[in-house]
Coordinates of C-alpha atoms in Angstrom, one line a residue:
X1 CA 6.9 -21.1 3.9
X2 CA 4.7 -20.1 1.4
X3 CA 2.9 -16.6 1.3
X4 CA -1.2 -16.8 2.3
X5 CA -3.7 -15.0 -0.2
X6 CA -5.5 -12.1 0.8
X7 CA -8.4 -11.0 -1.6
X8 CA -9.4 -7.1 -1.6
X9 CA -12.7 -5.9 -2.0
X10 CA -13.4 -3.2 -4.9
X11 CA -13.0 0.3 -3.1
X12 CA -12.9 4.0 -4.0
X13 CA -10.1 5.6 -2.6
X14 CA -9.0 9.0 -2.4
X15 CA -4.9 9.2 -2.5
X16 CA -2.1 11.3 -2.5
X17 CA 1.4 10.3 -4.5
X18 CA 4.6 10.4 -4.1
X19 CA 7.3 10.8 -6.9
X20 CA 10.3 9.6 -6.3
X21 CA 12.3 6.8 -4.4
X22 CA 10.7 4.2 -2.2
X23 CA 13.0 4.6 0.1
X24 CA 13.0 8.2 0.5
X25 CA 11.9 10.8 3.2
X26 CA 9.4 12.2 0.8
X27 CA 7.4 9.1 1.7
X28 CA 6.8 9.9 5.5
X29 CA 6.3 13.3 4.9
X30 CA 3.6 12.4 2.2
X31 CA 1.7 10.3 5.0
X32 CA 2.0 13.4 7.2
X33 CA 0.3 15.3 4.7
X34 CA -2.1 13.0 3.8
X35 CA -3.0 12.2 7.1
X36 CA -3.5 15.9 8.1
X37 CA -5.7 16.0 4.9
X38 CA -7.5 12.8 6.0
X39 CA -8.1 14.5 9.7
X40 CA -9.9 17.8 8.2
X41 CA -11.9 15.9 5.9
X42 CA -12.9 13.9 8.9
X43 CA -12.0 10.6 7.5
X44 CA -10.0 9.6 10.6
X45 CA -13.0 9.1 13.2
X46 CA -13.6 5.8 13.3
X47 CA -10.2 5.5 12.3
X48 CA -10.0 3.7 8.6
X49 CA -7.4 1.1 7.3
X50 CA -4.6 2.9 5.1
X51 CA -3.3 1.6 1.9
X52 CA 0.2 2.1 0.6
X53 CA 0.2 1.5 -3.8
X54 CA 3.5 0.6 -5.2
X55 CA 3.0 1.0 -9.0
X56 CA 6.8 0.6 -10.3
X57 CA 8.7 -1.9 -9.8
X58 CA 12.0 0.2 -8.4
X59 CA 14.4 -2.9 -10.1
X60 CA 13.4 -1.7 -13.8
X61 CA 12.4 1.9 -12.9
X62 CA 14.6 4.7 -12.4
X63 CA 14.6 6.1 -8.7
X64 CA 13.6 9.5 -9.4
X65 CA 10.6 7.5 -11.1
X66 CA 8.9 5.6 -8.9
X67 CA 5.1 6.5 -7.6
X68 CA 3.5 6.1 -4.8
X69 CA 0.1 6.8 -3.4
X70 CA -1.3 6.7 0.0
X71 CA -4.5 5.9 -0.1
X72 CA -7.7 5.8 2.4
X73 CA -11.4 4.5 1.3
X74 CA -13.9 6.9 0.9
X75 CA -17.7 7.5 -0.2
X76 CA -19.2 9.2 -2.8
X77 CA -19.5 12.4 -3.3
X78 CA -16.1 13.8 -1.1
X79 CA -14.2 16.6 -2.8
X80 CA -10.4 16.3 -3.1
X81 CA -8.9 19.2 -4.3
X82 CA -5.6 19.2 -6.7
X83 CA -3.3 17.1 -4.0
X84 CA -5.8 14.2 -3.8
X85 CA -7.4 12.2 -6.5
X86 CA -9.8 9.5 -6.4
X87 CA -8.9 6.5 -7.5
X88 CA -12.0 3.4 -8.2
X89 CA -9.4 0.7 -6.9
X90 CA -11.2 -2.9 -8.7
X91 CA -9.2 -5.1 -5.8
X92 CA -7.8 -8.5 -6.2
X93 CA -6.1 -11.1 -5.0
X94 CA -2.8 -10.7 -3.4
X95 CA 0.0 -13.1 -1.5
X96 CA 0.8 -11.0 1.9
X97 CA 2.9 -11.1 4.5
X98 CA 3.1 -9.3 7.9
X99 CA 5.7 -7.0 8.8
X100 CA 7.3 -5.2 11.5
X101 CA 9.8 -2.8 11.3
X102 CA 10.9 0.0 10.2
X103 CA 11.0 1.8 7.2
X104 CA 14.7 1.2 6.1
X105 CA 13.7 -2.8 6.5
X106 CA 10.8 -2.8 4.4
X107 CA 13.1 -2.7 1.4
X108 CA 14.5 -6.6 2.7
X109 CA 11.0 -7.4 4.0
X110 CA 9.8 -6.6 0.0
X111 CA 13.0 -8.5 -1.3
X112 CA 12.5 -11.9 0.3
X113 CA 8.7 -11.7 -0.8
X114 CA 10.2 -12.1 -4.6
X115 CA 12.1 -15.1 -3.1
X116 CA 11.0 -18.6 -5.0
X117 CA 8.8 -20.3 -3.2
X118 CA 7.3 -17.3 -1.6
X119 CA 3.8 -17.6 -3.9
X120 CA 1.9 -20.6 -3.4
X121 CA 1.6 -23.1 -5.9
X122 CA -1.3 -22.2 -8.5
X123 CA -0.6 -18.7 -8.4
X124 CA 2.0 -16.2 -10.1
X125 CA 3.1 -12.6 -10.1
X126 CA 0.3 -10.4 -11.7
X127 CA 2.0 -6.9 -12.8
X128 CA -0.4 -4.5 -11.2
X129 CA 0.9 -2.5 -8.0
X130 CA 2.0 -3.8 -5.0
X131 CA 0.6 -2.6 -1.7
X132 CA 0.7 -2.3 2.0
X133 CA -2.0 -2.3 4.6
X134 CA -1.8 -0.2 7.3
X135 CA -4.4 -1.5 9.9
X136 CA -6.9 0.5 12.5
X137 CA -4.8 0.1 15.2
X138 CA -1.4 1.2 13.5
X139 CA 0.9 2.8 15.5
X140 CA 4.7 3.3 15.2
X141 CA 6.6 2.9 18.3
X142 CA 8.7 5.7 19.1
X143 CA 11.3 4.2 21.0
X144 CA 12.0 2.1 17.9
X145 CA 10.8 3.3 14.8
X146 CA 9.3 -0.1 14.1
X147 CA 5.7 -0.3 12.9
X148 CA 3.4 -3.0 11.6
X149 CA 1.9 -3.7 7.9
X150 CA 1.3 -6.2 5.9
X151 CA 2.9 -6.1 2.6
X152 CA 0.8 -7.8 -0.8
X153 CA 2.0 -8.9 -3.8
X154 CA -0.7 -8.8 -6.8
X155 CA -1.1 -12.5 -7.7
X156 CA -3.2 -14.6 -9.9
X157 CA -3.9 -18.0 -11.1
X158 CA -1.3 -19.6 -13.0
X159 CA -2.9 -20.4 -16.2

């Protein structure tokens, strides 16, 4: 089954990055930082979608490499301070999937994405980061661990 194309508005976001393995701790304790920083700025009433940027691709980059940024859309005019930048995001089109899991299955989840077949016909791998979308009604289930996102893979006309 092939992948279905999302496109993404143009957005400024303010974000916070991570350095270092996808698969790492460090990554849940940047969303809990980032999310405390997104509740005193008051960014979480109504609460926003969340956007997870994947700019290396962990297959040709080292581990200790990798960077990540959690991102939320803001307006103009917000101050970040020195653990949050601002980044003018120019959107795109992306093949997406939905997932549910946990975090140690995302790795699989982003695997089988790469699989041939995957993007549709017309369309290839563009190398710009890959993201997930965290919804307004995210929630991770603590019984499980599992939560939901969709995961997007930059794409664009095959030429």
């Amino acid at each position: 089954m092939t992948l279905p194309i999302r496109t993404l508005p143009r957005m400024r976001l303010a974000t916070m990055r991570h350095t270092g393995a996808y698969g790492h701790p460090g990554l849940t304790e940047l969303w809990e930082r980032f999310g405390a920083w997104c509740a005193a700025n008051r960014l979480n009433d109504p609460r926003p979608k969340f956007y997870g940027f994947s700019h290396d691709d962990p297959a040709c980059t080292p581990p200790e490499r990798c960077r990540y940024d959690a991102a939320v859309q803001i307006g103009v005019g917000l101050r970040t301070g020195p653990d949050v930048q601002v980044m003018d995001y120019e959107g795109g089109d992306y093949a997406c999937m939905h997932f549910v899991g946990t975090g140690p299955e995302i790795a699989a989840a982003w695997a089988q994405m790469g699989a041939p077949g995957q993007i549709p016909e017309g369309w290839e791998w563009e190398p710009r980061a890959a993201l997930e979308i965290y919804e307004e009604d995210f929630a991770v289930d603590p019984a499980t661990g599992r939560f939901p996102c969709w995961l997007c893979i930059p794409v664009q006309r095959a030429r």
